[in-house]
Short mmCIF file of C-alpha atoms and ligand atoms in Angstrom, two decimals:
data_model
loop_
_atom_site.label_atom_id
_atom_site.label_comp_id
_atom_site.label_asym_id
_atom_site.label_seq_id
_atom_site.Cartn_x
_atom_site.Cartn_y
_atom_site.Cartn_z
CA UNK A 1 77.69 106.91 120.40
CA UNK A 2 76.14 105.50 117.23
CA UNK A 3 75.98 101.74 118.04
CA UNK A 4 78.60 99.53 117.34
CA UNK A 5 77.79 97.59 114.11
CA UNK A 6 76.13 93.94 114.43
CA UNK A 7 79.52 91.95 114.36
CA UNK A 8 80.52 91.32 110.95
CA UNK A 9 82.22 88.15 109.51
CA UNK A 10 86.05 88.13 108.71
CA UNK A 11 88.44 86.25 109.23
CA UNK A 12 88.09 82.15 108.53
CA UNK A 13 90.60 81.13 111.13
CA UNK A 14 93.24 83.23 114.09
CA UNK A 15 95.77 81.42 112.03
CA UNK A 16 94.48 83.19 108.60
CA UNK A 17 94.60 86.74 110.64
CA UNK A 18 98.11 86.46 111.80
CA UNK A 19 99.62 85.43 108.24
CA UNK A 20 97.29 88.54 107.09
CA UNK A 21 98.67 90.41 109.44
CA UNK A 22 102.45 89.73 109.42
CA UNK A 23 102.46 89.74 105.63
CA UNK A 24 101.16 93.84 106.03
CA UNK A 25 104.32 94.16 108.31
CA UNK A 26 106.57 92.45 106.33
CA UNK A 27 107.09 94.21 103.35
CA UNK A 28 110.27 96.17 101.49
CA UNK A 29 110.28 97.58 105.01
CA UNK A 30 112.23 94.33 106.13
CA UNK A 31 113.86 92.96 103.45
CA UNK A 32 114.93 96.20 101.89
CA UNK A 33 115.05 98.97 104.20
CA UNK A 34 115.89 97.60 107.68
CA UNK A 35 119.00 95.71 106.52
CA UNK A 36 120.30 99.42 105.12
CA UNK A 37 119.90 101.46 107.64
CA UNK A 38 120.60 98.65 110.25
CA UNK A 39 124.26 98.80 107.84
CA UNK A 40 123.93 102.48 107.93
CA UNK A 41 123.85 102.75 112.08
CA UNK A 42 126.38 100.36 112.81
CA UNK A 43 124.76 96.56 113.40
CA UNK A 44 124.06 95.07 116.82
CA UNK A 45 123.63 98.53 119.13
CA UNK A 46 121.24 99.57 116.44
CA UNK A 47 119.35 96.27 116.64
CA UNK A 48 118.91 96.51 120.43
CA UNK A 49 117.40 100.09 120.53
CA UNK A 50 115.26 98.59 117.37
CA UNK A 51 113.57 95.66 119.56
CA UNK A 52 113.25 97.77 121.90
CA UNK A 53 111.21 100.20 120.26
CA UNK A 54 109.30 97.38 118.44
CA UNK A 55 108.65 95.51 122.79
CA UNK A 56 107.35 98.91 124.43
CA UNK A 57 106.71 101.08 121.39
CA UNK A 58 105.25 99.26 118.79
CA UNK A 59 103.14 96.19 120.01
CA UNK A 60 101.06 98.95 122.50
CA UNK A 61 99.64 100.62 120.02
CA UNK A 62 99.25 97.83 117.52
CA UNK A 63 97.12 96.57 120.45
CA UNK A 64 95.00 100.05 120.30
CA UNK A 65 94.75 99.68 117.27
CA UNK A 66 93.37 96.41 116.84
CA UNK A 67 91.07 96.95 119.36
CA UNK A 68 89.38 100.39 118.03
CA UNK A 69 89.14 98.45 114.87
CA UNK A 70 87.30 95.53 116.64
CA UNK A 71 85.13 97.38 119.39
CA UNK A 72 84.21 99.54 116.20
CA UNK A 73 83.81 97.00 113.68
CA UNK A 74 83.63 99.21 110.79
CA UNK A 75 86.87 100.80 108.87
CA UNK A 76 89.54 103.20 110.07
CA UNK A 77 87.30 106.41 109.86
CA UNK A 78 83.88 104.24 110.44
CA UNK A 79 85.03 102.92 113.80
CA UNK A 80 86.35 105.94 115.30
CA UNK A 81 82.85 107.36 114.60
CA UNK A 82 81.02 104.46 115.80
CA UNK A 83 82.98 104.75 119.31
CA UNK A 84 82.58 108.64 119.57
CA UNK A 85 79.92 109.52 117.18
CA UNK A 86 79.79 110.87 113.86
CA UNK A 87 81.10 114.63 114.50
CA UNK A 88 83.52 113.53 116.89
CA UNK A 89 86.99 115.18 115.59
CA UNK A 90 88.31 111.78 116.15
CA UNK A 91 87.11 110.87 112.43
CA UNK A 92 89.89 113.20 111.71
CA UNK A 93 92.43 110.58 112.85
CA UNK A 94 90.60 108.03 110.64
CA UNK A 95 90.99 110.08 107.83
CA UNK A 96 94.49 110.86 108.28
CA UNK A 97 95.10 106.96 108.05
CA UNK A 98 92.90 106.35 105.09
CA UNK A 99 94.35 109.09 103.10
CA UNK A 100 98.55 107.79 104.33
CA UNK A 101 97.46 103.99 103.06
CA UNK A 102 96.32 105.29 99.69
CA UNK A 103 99.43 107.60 99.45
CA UNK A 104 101.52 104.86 100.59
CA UNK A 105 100.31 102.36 98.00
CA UNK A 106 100.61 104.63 95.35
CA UNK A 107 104.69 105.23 95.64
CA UNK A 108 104.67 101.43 97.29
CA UNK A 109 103.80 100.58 93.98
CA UNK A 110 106.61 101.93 92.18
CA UNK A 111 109.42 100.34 94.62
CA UNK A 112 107.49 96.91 94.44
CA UNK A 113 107.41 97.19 90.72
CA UNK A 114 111.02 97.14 90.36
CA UNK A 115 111.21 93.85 92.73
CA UNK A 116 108.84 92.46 89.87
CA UNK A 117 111.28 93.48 86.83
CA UNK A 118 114.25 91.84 89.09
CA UNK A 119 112.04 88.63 88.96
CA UNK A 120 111.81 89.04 85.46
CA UNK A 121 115.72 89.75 84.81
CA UNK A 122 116.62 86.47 87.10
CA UNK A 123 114.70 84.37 85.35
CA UNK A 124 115.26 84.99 81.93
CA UNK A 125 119.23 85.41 82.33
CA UNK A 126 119.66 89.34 82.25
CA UNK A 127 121.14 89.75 85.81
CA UNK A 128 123.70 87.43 85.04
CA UNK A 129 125.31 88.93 81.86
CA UNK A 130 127.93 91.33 81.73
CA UNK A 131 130.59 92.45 84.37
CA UNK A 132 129.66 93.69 87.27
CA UNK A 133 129.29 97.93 86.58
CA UNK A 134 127.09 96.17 83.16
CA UNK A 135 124.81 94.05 86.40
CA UNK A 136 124.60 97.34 88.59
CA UNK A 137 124.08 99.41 86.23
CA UNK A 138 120.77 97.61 85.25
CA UNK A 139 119.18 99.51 87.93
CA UNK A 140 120.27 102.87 86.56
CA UNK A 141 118.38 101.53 83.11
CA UNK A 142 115.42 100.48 84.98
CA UNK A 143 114.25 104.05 86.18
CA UNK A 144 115.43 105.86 83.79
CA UNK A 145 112.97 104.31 81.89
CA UNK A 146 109.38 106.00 82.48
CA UNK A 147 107.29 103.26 80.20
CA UNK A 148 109.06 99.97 82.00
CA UNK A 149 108.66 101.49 85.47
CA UNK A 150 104.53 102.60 85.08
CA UNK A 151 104.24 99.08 83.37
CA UNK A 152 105.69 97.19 86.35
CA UNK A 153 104.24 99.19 88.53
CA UNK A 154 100.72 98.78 86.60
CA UNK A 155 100.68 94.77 86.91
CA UNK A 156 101.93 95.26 90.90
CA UNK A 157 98.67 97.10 91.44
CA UNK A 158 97.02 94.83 89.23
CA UNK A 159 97.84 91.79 90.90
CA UNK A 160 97.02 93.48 94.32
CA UNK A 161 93.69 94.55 92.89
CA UNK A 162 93.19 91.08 92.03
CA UNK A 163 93.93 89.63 95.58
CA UNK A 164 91.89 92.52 97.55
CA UNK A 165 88.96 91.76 95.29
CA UNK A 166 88.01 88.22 96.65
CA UNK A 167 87.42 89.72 100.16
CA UNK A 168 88.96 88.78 103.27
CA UNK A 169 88.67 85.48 103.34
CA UNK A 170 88.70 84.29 99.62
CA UNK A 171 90.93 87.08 98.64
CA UNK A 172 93.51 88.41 101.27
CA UNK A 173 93.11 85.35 103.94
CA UNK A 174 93.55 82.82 101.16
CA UNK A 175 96.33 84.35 99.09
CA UNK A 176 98.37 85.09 102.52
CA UNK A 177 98.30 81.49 103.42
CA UNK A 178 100.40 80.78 100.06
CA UNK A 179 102.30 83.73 99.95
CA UNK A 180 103.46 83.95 103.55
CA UNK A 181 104.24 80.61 103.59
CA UNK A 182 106.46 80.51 100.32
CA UNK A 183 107.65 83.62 101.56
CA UNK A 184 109.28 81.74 104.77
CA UNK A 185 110.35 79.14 103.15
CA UNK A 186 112.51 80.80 100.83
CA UNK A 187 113.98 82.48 102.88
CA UNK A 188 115.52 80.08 105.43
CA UNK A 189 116.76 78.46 102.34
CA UNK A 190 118.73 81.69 101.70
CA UNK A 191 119.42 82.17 105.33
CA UNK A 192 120.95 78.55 105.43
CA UNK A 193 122.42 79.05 102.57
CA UNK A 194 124.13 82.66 104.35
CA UNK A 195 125.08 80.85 107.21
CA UNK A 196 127.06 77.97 105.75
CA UNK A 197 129.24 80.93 103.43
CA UNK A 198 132.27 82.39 104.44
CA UNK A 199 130.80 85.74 105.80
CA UNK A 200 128.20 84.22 107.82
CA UNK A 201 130.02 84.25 111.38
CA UNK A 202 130.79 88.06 110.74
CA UNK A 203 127.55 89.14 109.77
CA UNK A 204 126.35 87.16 113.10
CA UNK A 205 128.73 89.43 115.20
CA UNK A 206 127.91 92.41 112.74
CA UNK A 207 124.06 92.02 114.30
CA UNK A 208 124.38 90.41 117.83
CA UNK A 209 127.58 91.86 119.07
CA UNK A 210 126.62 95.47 120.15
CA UNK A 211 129.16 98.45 119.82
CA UNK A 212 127.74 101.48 122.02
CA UNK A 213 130.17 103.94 120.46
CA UNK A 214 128.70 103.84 117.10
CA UNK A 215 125.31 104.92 118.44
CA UNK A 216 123.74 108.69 117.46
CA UNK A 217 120.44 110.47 118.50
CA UNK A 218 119.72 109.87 114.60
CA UNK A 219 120.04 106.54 115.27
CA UNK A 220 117.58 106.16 118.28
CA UNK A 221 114.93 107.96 116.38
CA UNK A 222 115.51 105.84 113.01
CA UNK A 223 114.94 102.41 114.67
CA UNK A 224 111.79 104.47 116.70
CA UNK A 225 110.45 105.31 113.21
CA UNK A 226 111.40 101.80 111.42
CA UNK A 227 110.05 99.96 114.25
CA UNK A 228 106.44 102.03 113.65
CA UNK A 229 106.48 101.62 109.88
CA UNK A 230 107.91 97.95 109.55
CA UNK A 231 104.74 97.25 112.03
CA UNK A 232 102.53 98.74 109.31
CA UNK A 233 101.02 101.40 112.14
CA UNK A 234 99.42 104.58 111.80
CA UNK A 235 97.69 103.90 108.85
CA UNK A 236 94.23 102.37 109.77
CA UNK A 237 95.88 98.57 108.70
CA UNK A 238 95.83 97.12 112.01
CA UNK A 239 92.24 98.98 112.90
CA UNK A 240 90.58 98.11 109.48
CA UNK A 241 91.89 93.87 110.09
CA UNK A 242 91.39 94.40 113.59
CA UNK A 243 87.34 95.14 112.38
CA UNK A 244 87.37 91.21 111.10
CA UNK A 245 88.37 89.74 114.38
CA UNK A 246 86.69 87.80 116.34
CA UNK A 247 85.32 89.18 119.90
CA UNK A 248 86.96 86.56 122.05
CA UNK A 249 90.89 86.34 120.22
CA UNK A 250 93.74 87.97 122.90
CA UNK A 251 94.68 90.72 121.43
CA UNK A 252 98.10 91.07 123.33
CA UNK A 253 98.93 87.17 122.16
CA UNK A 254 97.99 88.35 118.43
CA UNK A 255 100.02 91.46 118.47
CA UNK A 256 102.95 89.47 119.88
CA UNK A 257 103.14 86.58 117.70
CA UNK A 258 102.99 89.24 114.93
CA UNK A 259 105.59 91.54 116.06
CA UNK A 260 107.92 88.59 116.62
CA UNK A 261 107.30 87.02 112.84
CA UNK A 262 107.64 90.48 111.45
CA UNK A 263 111.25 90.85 113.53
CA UNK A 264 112.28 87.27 112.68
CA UNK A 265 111.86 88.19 109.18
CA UNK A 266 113.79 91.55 109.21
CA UNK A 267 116.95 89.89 111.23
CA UNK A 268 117.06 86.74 108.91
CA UNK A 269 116.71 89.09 105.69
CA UNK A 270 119.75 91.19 107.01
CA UNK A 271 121.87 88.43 108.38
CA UNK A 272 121.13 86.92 104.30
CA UNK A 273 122.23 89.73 102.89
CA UNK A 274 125.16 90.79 105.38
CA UNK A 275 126.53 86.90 105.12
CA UNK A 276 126.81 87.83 101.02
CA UNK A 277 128.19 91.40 101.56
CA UNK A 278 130.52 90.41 103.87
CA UNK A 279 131.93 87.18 102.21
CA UNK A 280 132.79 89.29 98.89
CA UNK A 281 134.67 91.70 101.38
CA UNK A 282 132.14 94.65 100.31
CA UNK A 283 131.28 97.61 102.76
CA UNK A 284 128.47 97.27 104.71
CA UNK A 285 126.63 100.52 104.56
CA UNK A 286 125.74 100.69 100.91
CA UNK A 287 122.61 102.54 101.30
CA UNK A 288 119.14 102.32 99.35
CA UNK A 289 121.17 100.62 96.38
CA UNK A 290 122.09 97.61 98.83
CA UNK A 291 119.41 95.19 97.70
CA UNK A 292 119.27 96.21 93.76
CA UNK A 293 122.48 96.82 92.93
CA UNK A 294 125.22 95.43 95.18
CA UNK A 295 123.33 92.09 95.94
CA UNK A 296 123.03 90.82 92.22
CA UNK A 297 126.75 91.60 91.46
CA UNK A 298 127.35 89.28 94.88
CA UNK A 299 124.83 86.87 93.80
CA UNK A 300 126.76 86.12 90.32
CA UNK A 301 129.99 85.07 92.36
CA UNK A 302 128.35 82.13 94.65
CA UNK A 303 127.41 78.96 93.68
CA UNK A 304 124.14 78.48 92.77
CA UNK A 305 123.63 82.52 92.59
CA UNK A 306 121.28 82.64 89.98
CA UNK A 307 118.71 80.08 91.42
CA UNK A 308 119.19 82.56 95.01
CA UNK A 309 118.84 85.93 93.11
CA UNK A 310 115.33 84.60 91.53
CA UNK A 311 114.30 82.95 94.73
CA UNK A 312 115.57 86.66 96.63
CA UNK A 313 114.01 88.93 94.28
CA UNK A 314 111.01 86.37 94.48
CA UNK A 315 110.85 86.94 98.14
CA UNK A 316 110.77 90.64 97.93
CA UNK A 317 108.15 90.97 95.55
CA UNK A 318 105.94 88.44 97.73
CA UNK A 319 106.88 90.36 100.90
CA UNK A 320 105.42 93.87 98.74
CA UNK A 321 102.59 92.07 97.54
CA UNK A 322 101.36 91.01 100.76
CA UNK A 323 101.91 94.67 102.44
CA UNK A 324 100.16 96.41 99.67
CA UNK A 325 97.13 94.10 99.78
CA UNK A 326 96.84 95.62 103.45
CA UNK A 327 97.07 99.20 102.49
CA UNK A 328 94.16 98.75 99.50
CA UNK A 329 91.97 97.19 102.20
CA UNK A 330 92.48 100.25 104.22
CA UNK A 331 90.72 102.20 101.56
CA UNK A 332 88.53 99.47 100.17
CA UNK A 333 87.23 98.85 103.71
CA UNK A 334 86.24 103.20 103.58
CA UNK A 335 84.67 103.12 100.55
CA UNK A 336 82.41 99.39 101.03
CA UNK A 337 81.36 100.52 104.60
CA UNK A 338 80.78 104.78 104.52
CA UNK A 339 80.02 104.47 100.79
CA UNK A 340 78.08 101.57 100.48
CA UNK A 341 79.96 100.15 97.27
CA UNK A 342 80.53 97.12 96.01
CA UNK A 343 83.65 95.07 96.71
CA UNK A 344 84.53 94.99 92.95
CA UNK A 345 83.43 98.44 92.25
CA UNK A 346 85.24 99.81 95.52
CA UNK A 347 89.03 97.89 94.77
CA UNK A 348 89.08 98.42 90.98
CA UNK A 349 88.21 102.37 92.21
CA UNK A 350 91.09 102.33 94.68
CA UNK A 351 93.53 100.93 92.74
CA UNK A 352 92.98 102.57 89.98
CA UNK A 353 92.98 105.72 91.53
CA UNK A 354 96.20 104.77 93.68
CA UNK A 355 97.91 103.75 89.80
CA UNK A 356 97.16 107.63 88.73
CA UNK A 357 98.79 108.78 91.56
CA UNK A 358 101.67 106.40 91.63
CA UNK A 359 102.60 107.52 88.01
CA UNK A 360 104.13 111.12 88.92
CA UNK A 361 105.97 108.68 91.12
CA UNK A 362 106.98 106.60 88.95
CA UNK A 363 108.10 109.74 86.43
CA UNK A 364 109.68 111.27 89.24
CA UNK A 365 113.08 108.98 88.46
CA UNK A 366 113.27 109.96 85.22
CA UNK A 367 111.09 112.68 82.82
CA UNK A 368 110.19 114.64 85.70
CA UNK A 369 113.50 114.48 88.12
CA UNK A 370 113.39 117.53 88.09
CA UNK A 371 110.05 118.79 89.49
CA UNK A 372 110.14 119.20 93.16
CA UNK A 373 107.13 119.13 95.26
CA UNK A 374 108.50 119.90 98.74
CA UNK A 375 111.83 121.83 98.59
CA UNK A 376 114.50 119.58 97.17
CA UNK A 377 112.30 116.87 96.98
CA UNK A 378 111.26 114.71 93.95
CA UNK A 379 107.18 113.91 93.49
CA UNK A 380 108.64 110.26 94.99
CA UNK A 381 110.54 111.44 98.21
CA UNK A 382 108.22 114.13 99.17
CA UNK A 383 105.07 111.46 99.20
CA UNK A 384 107.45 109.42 101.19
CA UNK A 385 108.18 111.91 103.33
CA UNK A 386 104.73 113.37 103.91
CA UNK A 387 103.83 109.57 104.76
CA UNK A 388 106.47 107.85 106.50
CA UNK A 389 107.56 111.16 108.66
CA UNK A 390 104.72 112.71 109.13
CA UNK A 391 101.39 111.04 108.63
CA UNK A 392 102.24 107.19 109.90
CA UNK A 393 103.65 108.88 113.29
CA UNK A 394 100.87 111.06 113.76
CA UNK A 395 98.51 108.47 113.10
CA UNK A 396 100.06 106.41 115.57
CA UNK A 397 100.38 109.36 118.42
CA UNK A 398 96.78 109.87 117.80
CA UNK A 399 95.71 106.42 118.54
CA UNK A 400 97.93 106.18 121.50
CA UNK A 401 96.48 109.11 123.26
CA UNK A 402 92.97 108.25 122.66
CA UNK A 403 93.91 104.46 124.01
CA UNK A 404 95.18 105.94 126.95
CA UNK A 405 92.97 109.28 128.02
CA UNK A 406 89.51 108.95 125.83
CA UNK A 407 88.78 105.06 126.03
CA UNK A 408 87.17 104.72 129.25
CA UNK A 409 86.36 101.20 131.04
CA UNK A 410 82.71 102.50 130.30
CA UNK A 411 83.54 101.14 126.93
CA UNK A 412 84.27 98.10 127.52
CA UNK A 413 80.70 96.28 128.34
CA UNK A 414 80.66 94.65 124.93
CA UNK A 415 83.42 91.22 124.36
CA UNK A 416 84.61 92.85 121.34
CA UNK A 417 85.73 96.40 123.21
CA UNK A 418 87.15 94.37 126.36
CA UNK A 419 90.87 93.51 126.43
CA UNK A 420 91.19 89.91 127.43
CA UNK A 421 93.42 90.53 130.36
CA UNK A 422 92.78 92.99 132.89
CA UNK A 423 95.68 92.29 135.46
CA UNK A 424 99.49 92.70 134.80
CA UNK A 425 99.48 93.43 131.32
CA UNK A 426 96.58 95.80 131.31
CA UNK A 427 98.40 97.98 133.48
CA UNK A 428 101.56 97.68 131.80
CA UNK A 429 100.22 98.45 128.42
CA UNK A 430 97.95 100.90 129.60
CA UNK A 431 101.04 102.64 131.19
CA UNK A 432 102.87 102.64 127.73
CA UNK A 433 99.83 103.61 125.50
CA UNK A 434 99.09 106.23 128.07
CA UNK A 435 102.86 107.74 128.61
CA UNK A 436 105.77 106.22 127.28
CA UNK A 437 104.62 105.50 123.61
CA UNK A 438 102.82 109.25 122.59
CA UNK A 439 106.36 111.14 124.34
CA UNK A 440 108.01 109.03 122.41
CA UNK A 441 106.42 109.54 118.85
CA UNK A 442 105.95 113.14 119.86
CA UNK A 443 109.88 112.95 120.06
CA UNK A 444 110.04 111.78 116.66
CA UNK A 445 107.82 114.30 115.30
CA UNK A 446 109.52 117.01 117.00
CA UNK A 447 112.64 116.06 115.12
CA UNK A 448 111.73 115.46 112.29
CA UNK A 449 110.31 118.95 112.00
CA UNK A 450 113.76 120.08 112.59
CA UNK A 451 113.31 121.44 115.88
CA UNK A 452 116.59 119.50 117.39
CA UNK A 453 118.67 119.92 114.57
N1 LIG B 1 105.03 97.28 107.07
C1 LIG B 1 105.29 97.27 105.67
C2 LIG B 1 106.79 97.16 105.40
O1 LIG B 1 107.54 96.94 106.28
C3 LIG B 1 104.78 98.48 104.98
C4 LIG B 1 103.37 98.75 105.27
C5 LIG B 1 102.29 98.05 104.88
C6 LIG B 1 102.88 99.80 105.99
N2 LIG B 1 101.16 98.63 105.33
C7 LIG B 1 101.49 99.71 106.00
C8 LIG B 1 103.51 100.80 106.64
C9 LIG B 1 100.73 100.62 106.69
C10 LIG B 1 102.74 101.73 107.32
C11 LIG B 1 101.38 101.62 107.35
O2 LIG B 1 107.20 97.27 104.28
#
């Protein structure tokens, strides 16, 4: 084993790590995709099976992960070959992560983008004009426009760029302690707000009252893959800010208090947002268009709805911002240690490259519908696919089974490779990392490749 790096510096405070961390998991992952699908599958059984998956499913392997990253101390593909040396085929499960966080950010991008023209169009007055096919169809204007959607999504990576290239501490540390912040704030001003409206007791029961009947097998395996993704696992994120911790912080108390912030965040956005669908008497299981195009129409018909949509679509784009900053450091962190770059040199080359890619993207909603990389599948949803099917679960099934068959107590003679507690919850996570978490993502896999359908 090559030895484990001189311990670098990171993060200022715990405190700065887990706003670093939460704002990777809380992204468009919370605020836009988990209150779809959790309309989608039905409300409170759905949410059950989710936590679930997020208590035995998610948190063990965050916990591997944070720990390779910090017993390595080097980035996703670095640390794997400082624990197992430089041939190792491990590095292959590094490289799997670094290559699904640059992928990621590049059709990231494009999503966050339009959160930043929906800033735009609250504050200047353009969401409010107009009936409300004129306010939905807004959306339909904003991708079918190829210019407007590479410019928004050139100032998101821009502004990421920006962050990432102060470092950890004077970059992503310091900018999460504003943004996550601001992002909480705002919205428990819109969850109040939710609460006190005529649909908030229904979108209460919607979530908390569970109805076993309206539970599939595609249900199970959605909240198994939402509960990975909204957790930002599988893509070196967790190993690569795991790298910056300190040798004595619990991992297990980390991991937790993260977790829970990421799923307070996901069930107050959806309650928000149910408490407006359901007070203008609209169906709940509007899809992908939920957030973009049902929301402003609902947002025009409360009081005060234009100051909520700009401080909603505010929220979103800080939620984005804070997740993609994670995903550039994945690839920043590759390039600074195994490359020896710069910082400046290594983020302006990652995000420019992740722009170029995010442009067939961004063209894939309009000039080039219809080119289809993967059969039936836009340049946009087959980059998803690859990434959020394929590559995050892998990622994650990889890490699991090297927690729980390679990583020997051998390992664990230096602070920063030992878990604090050995006892109770060792075992228990040991048992999940070992068993329970690869069947399940193996299970998810397996499906996904169409073998149960
Ligand atoms: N967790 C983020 C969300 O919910 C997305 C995200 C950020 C992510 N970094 C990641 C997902 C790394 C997987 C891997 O939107």
């Amino acid at each position: 084993m090559d030895t484990p790096n001189a311990l670098r510096s990171g993060w200022a405070s715990r405190f700065g790590f887990i706003l670093a961390a939460t704002g990777s998991a809380v992204g468009l992952g919370n605020i836009w995709k988990f209150p779809y699908i959790t309309g989608i599958h039905g409300g409170g059984a759905f949410v059950l099976v989710y936590l679930l998956c997020i208590l035995l499913l998610g948190l063990p392997i965050m916990v591997a992960e944070l720990l390779i990253g910090r017993c390595g101390q080097r980035d996703a593909i670095g640390s794997f070959m400082a624990l197992e040396g430089r041939k190792s085929p491990w590095r292959l499960v590094g490289w799997g992560s670094v290559a699904a966080a640059f992928v990621l950010l590049s059709f990231y991008s494009v999503v966050a983008g339009w959160s930043f023209d929906y800033v735009c169009k609250a504050a200047t007055g353009i969401l409010h004009r107009g009936n409300p096919e004129q306010i939905s169809g807004l959306f339909g204007e904003l991708t079918a426009s190829a210019p407007r959607l590479v410019f928004w999504q050139a100032l998101f990576i821009l502004t990421t760029v920006g962050i990432v290239i102060g470092g950890i501490r004077g970059g992503i540390e310091r900018w999460s302690k504003i943004l996550m912040p601001g992002l909480f704030g705002l919205l428990i001003l819109l969850f109040l707000h939710g609460m006190f409206s005529p649909g908030g007791m229904q979108s209460l029961k919607f979530m908390f009252v569970p109805d076993f009947t309206k539970l599939t097998s595609r249900s199970l395996l959605d909240a198994l893959g939402h509960a990975f993704f909204t957790l930002s696992l599988g893509a070196g994120v967790m190993i690569t800010y795991g790298s910056y911790l300190d040798p004595e912080a619990d991992l297990f108390g980390l991991s937790f208090r993260i977790a829970l912030l990421d799923t307070l965040v996901a069930m107050l956005a959806s309650l928000t947002i149910f408490s407006v669908v359901f007070s203008a008497g609209m169906p709940i299981d509007g899809g992908p268009g939920l957030v973009f195009k049902t929301l402003p129409i609902l947002f025009m018909q409360l009081p005060f709805g234009k100051v909520l949509a700009l401080v909603f679509f505010l929220l979103l784009a800080f939620a984005a911002l804070t997740s993609a900053i994670s995903m550039l450091e994945v690839v920043v962190a590759y390039v600074i240690d195994e490359w020896g770059w710069r910082r400046a040199k290594a983020t302006s080359f990652g995000g420019g490259a992740a722009f170029l890619l995010g442009i067939p993207c961004a063209l894939s909603f309009n000039l080039w519908e219809g080119i289809k990389l993967l059969p039936g599948r836009t340049v946009f949803q087959s980059f998803d696919m690859l990434v959020s099917s394929y590559l995050l679960p892998l990622g994650g099934l990889m890490v699991s089974l090297y927690a729980g068959w390679v990583w020997t107590k051998e390992r664990e003679k230096p602070a920063s490779c030992r878990l604090a507690d050995s006892g109770v919850l060792f075992a228990v996570w040991h048992f999940l990392v070992r068993y329970l978490a690869p069947a399940a993502v193996l299970l998810v896999l397996l499906n996904e490749a169409g073998l149960f359908s």
